[in-house]
CSV table of C-alpha atoms in Angstrom, one decimal:
chain,number,residue,atom,x,y,z
T,1,MET,CA,139.8,47.8,87.9
T,2,PRO,CA,142.6,46.1,85.8
T,3,THR,CA,143.8,42.7,87.2
T,4,CYS,CA,146.9,40.6,86.6
T,5,ALA,CA,144.8,38.3,84.4
T,6,SER,CA,143.3,41.1,82.3
T,7,VAL,CA,146.5,43.0,81.8
T,8,SER,CA,148.5,40.0,80.9
T,9,ASP,CA,145.8,38.7,78.6
T,10,THR,CA,145.8,42.0,76.7
T,11,ILE,CA,149.6,41.9,76.3
T,12,ILE,CA,149.7,38.2,75.3
T,13,SER,CA,146.8,38.4,72.8
T,14,SER,CA,148.2,41.5,71.1
T,15,ILE,CA,151.6,39.9,70.7
T,16,ASN,CA,150.0,36.8,69.3
T,17,ALA,CA,147.9,38.8,66.9
T,18,ALA,CA,150.9,40.9,65.7
T,19,ALA,CA,153.1,37.9,65.3
T,20,SER,CA,150.5,36.3,63.1
T,21,ALA,CA,150.0,39.4,61.1
T,22,TYR,CA,153.7,40.0,60.5
T,23,GLY,CA,154.7,36.4,60.1
T,24,ALA,CA,156.9,36.2,63.3
T,25,ASP,CA,157.2,32.7,64.6
T,26,ILE,CA,156.9,32.2,68.4
T,27,ALA,CA,159.1,29.5,69.9
T,28,VAL,CA,158.0,29.8,73.5
T,29,PRO,CA,154.4,31.0,73.9
T,30,PHE,CA,154.1,34.2,75.9
T,31,PHE,CA,152.8,33.7,79.5
T,32,LEU,CA,152.3,35.6,82.8
T,33,GLN,CA,155.6,35.3,84.6
T,34,THR,CA,155.1,37.7,87.6
T,35,CYS,CA,152.4,39.9,88.9
T,36,SER,CA,152.3,42.0,92.1
T,37,SER,CA,150.0,44.8,93.2
T,38,THR,CA,152.3,45.9,96.0
T,39,TYR,CA,153.1,49.6,96.3
T,40,ASP,CA,155.4,50.8,99.1
T,41,ALA,CA,156.8,54.4,99.0
T,42,SER,CA,158.3,54.1,102.4
T,43,VAL,CA,161.3,52.1,101.3
T,44,LEU,CA,164.2,52.8,98.9
T,45,PRO,CA,164.1,51.9,96.1
T,46,ARG,CA,160.3,52.2,96.1
T,47,VAL,CA,158.2,49.1,95.4
T,48,TYR,CA,155.8,49.4,92.5
T,49,PRO,CA,153.1,47.1,91.1
T,50,VAL,CA,154.4,45.1,88.2
T,51,VAL,CA,153.1,42.7,85.5
T,52,GLN,CA,155.8,40.7,83.7
T,53,VAL,CA,155.0,38.6,80.6
T,54,CYS,CA,157.7,36.4,79.1
T,55,GLY,CA,158.1,34.4,75.9
T,56,ALA,CA,160.5,33.9,73.0
T,57,PHE,CA,160.5,34.2,69.2
T,58,ALA,CA,162.0,31.6,67.0
T,59,SER,CA,164.9,33.9,66.1
T,60,ASP,CA,166.1,37.5,66.4
T,61,ALA,CA,164.9,38.1,62.8
T,62,ALA,CA,161.4,36.8,63.7
T,63,GLY,CA,161.1,39.1,66.7
T,64,ALA,CA,162.4,42.1,64.8
T,65,LYS,CA,159.4,41.9,62.5
T,66,LEU,CA,157.3,43.4,65.3
T,67,GLN,CA,159.6,46.4,66.1
T,68,ASP,CA,157.6,49.0,64.1
T,69,TRP,CA,154.3,47.8,65.6
T,70,LEU,CA,155.8,47.7,69.1
T,71,VAL,CA,156.7,51.4,69.1
T,72,SER,CA,154.0,52.8,66.9
T,73,PRO,CA,151.6,55.3,68.5
T,74,LEU,CA,148.7,52.8,68.4
T,75,GLY,CA,150.9,49.7,68.8
T,76,GLY,CA,152.0,47.3,71.5
T,77,LEU,CA,153.5,49.5,74.2
T,78,ALA,CA,151.0,52.3,73.9
T,79,SER,CA,148.0,49.9,73.8
T,80,TRP,CA,149.3,48.0,76.9
T,81,THR,CA,149.5,51.1,79.1
T,82,GLY,CA,146.2,52.2,77.7
T,83,SER,CA,144.6,49.0,79.0
T,84,VAL,CA,145.8,49.8,82.5
T,85,ARG,CA,144.9,53.5,82.8
T,86,ASP,CA,141.3,54.8,83.2
T,87,GLY,CA,140.5,58.5,82.9
T,88,VAL,CA,142.7,61.5,82.7
T,89,CYS,CA,146.5,61.1,82.8
T,90,THR,CA,147.8,62.8,85.9
T,91,GLY,CA,149.1,61.6,89.2
T,92,TYR,CA,151.0,58.4,88.7
T,93,LYS,CA,153.1,56.7,86.0
T,94,ILE,CA,152.7,53.5,84.0
T,95,VAL,CA,155.8,52.3,82.2
T,96,ALA,CA,155.9,49.5,79.6
T,97,ASP,CA,159.4,48.2,78.9
T,98,ILE,CA,161.0,45.4,76.9
T,99,ALA,CA,164.0,43.7,78.4
T,100,ALA,CA,165.8,40.4,78.3
T,101,PRO,CA,166.3,38.1,81.4
T,102,GLY,CA,169.5,39.0,83.1
T,103,GLY,CA,169.9,42.2,81.0
T,104,GLY,CA,171.1,40.6,77.8
T,105,ALA,CA,170.5,41.7,74.3
T,106,THR,CA,166.9,41.6,72.8
T,107,CYS,CA,165.6,41.4,69.3
T,108,LEU,CA,163.0,44.0,70.2
T,109,ALA,CA,163.5,47.4,71.9
T,110,GLY,CA,160.8,49.5,73.4
T,111,GLN,CA,159.7,51.7,76.3
T,112,PHE,CA,156.6,53.8,76.8
T,113,GLU,CA,155.5,55.9,79.7
T,114,GLU,CA,152.2,57.6,80.6
T,115,ALA,CA,151.3,59.6,83.7
T,116,CYS,CA,147.8,58.6,84.7
T,117,ALA,CA,145.0,58.7,87.2
T,118,SER,CA,142.3,56.2,87.9
T,119,ASN,CA,139.5,58.8,87.9
T,120,PRO,CA,139.1,62.2,86.4
T,121,ASP,CA,139.7,65.2,88.7
T,122,PRO,CA,136.6,67.0,89.7
T,123,THR,CA,138.2,70.2,88.5
T,124,PRO,CA,140.5,69.1,85.7
T,125,PRO,CA,143.4,71.3,84.7
T,126,PRO,CA,143.3,73.3,81.4
T,127,PRO,CA,144.3,71.3,78.3
T,128,PRO,CA,148.1,71.2,77.5
T,129,PRO,CA,149.5,73.2,74.7
T,130,ALA,CA,148.9,71.9,71.2
T,131,GLY,CA,151.2,69.3,69.8
T,132,GLY,CA,152.8,66.0,70.8
T,133,LEU,CA,155.9,64.0,70.1
T,134,VAL,CA,157.0,63.6,66.5
T,135,GLN,CA,159.2,60.7,65.3
T,136,THR,CA,162.0,61.1,62.7
T,137,HIS,CA,163.5,57.6,63.1
T,138,THR,CA,162.3,54.2,64.1
T,139,CYS,CA,163.8,54.2,67.6
T,140,VAL,CA,162.8,54.0,71.3
T,141,GLN,CA,161.6,57.5,72.3
T,142,GLY,CA,160.9,56.8,76.0
T,143,ASN,CA,162.9,59.0,78.4
T,144,VAL,CA,162.8,56.7,81.4
T,145,ASN,CA,165.7,54.4,82.1
T,146,VAL,CA,168.0,56.4,79.8
T,147,PRO,CA,171.3,57.9,81.0
T,148,TYR,CA,170.6,61.6,80.1
T,149,SER,CA,167.7,64.0,80.4
T,150,VAL,CA,167.0,67.5,79.0
T,151,GLY,CA,165.0,70.3,80.7
T,152,GLY,CA,165.2,73.7,82.1
T,153,PHE,CA,164.1,75.3,78.9
T,154,TYR,CA,164.5,79.1,78.7
T,155,THR,CA,164.9,82.0,76.2
T,156,ALA,CA,167.4,84.8,76.5
T,157,SER,CA,168.4,87.9,74.5
T,158,THR,CA,171.8,87.5,72.8
T,159,VAL,CA,173.6,88.3,69.6
T,160,ASP,CA,174.2,86.3,66.5
T,161,GLN,CA,177.6,85.6,64.8
T,162,GLY,CA,177.4,89.0,63.1
T,163,GLY,CA,176.8,90.8,66.4
T,164,TYR,CA,173.2,91.5,65.6
T,165,PRO,CA,170.4,91.1,68.2
T,166,ALA,CA,169.0,87.6,68.4
T,167,VAL,CA,167.1,85.3,70.8
T,168,ALA,CA,168.6,82.1,72.2
T,169,MET,CA,166.4,79.1,73.1
T,170,CYS,CA,168.3,76.8,75.5
T,171,VAL,CA,168.0,73.5,77.4
T,172,LYS,CA,170.3,71.9,80.0
T,173,VAL,CA,171.5,68.3,79.8
T,174,ALA,CA,171.7,66.3,83.0
T,175,LYS,CA,172.9,62.8,83.8
T,176,GLN,CA,170.4,60.5,85.4
T,177,SER,CA,170.3,57.0,86.8
T,178,CYS,CA,168.8,54.1,84.8
T,179,LYS,CA,168.2,50.4,85.2
T,180,ALA,CA,171.3,48.6,83.8
T,181,SER,CA,169.2,45.9,82.1
T,182,SER,CA,167.1,48.5,80.2
T,183,TYR,CA,167.6,48.6,76.5
T,184,CYS,CA,168.7,52.2,76.3
T,185,CYS,CA,170.6,52.6,79.6
T,186,GLY,CA,174.0,52.1,77.9
T,187,MET,CA,173.3,54.5,75.0
T,188,ASP,CA,175.8,57.2,74.1
T,189,PHE,CA,175.1,60.9,73.4
T,190,ALA,CA,175.8,61.2,69.6
T,191,LYS,CA,173.3,63.7,68.3
T,192,VAL,CA,170.5,66.0,69.3
T,193,GLU,CA,167.5,66.9,67.1
T,194,VAL,CA,164.9,69.7,67.5
T,195,PRO,CA,162.0,69.5,65.0
T,196,VAL,CA,161.2,73.0,63.7
T,197,GLU,CA,158.6,74.6,61.4
T,198,ASP,CA,159.7,75.0,57.8
T,199,ALA,CA,158.7,78.7,57.8
T,200,CYS,CA,161.2,79.4,60.6
T,201,LYS,CA,164.1,77.5,59.1
T,202,SER,CA,165.7,80.6,57.5
T,203,ASP,CA,165.6,82.4,60.9
T,204,LEU,CA,168.1,80.2,62.5
T,205,ARG,CA,171.4,81.9,63.0
T,206,ARG,CA,173.6,79.4,64.9
T,207,LEU,CA,173.9,76.8,67.6
T,208,THR,CA,176.0,76.9,70.7
T,209,ILE,CA,177.2,74.4,73.3
T,210,ASN,CA,178.1,76.0,76.6
T,211,GLY,CA,178.3,79.3,74.7
T,212,THR,CA,180.7,78.0,72.0
T,213,PRO,CA,179.4,78.1,68.4
T,214,GLN,CA,178.8,74.8,66.7
T,215,PHE,CA,178.2,73.5,63.2
T,216,TYR,CA,174.7,72.3,62.5
T,217,SER,CA,172.8,70.5,59.8
T,218,TRP,CA,169.2,69.8,58.8
T,219,GLY,CA,167.2,66.6,58.5
T,220,ASN,CA,164.1,66.2,56.4
T,221,TYR,CA,162.0,63.2,57.3
T,222,PRO,CA,158.9,62.0,55.3
T,223,GLN,CA,155.9,61.1,57.4
T,224,ALA,CA,153.2,58.5,56.9
T,225,ASN,CA,150.6,61.3,56.3
T,226,GLY,CA,152.6,62.6,53.3
T,227,GLY,CA,154.1,65.5,55.1
T,228,THR,CA,157.7,66.1,56.1
T,229,ILE,CA,159.3,66.9,59.5
T,230,THR,CA,162.3,69.3,59.4
T,231,ALA,CA,164.7,68.8,62.3
T,232,LEU,CA,167.6,71.0,63.4
T,233,LYS,CA,170.6,68.8,64.3
T,234,PHE,CA,173.4,69.1,66.8
T,235,THR,CA,175.9,66.7,65.3
T,236,SER,CA,179.3,65.0,66.2
T,237,MET,CA,178.4,65.2,69.9
T,238,LEU,CA,180.7,62.4,70.8
T,239,THR,CA,183.5,64.7,69.8
T,240,ASN,CA,182.0,68.1,70.6
T,241,LEU,CA,180.5,67.1,74.0
T,242,PRO,CA,182.3,64.1,75.4
T,243,ASN,CA,180.8,64.8,78.8
T,244,PRO,CA,177.2,66.0,78.3
T,245,ASP,CA,176.3,66.2,82.0
T,246,GLY,CA,175.5,69.9,82.9
T,247,ALA,CA,175.9,71.1,79.3
T,248,THR,CA,173.7,74.0,77.9
T,249,LEU,CA,172.6,73.6,74.3
T,250,CYS,CA,171.1,76.6,72.5
T,251,TRP,CA,169.7,77.5,69.1
T,252,VAL,CA,169.8,81.2,68.2
T,253,VAL,CA,167.2,82.8,66.0
T,254,ARG,CA,166.5,86.3,64.6
T,255,PRO,CA,164.1,88.5,66.5
T,256,GLY,CA,160.5,88.3,65.2
T,257,ASP,CA,157.7,85.8,65.0
T,258,CYS,CA,160.1,82.8,64.9
T,259,ALA,CA,161.7,83.9,68.2
T,260,ASP,CA,158.6,82.6,69.9
T,261,PRO,CA,159.2,78.9,70.7
T,262,ALA,CA,155.6,78.2,69.9
T,263,ARG,CA,156.2,79.4,66.4
T,264,PHE,CA,159.7,78.1,65.9
T,265,CYS,CA,159.1,74.5,67.1
T,266,THR,CA,157.0,71.9,65.3
T,267,ASN,CA,153.4,71.7,66.6
T,268,GLY,CA,153.9,74.6,68.9
T,269,ARG,CA,156.1,72.8,71.4
T,270,CYS,CA,159.9,72.3,71.4
T,271,GLN,CA,160.9,68.7,71.4
T,272,VAL,CA,164.5,67.7,72.1
T,273,SER,CA,165.6,64.2,71.2
T,274,ILE,CA,168.9,62.6,72.1
T,275,PHE,CA,170.2,60.0,69.7
T,276,ALA,CA,172.5,57.1,70.2
T,277,SER,CA,175.1,56.4,67.5
T,278,ASN,CA,173.1,53.5,66.2
T,279,ASN,CA,169.8,55.5,66.1
T,280,LYS,CA,168.1,52.7,68.1
T,281,CYS,CA,167.5,54.9,71.1
T,282,CYS,CA,166.2,58.5,70.8
T,283,PRO,CA,164.7,59.6,74.1
T,284,ALA,CA,162.5,62.6,73.4
T,285,THR,CA,161.2,65.3,75.7
T,286,LEU,CA,158.8,68.2,75.2
T,287,VAL,CA,160.7,71.0,76.9
T,288,SER,CA,158.3,73.9,76.2
């Protein structure tokens, strides 16, 4: 069973090790600030267990040296939640978040969430579809404590710009509440990306926002493994969609193999990422 001491020790030791490896000077050594095991679902807002570790780097530039490590799949945030969970990930959530006291600016930005259970289910559910989140920018992908969400994925028969049969894949945007002090709570809605398989790129016919055709572009992003991620981009969203709440975003493809979301989208699942203007926040959701 994780304890206040064991969780905080894991966080502090990993920060110290990363700071040493990346040459980031620490001005105030990191320490356990707060720890509570209280959980109370009978009140609003609900009370959750929390571990808070605080410290300070010598400068913003020093702290920023740890940004890539912090948000990497095996780095700080992911490893911290991993030290808490035990067994299959269903049933409750663990959230790791970086924030400044009083909600001020921070030299590091990060948020990571896992849904976990302390013990495996006796009859575990079937494995999820293949694939997971991909990352095209160095940015915060967590979709908790951000102002917008995407969901309600569906496909529908439609026509393309030439009047020929086509298939639309659509999601709905919704506004959601977030903690004002969280790094990405104040982000805007500047761009949306959907990673797609290269083989299906030529089958795209158009994009629509609330049924209105929109211009689109492509992004090609090199990956550490030598490959490339291709992403379909809804651009100029600050102009095209000044009020995203309730909007329906669709990408329209030709009938055929690529009209199957599992074929069209990267790794067999459709990922929709919302980007802020500065590309520092990019909450991502697997919608299919």
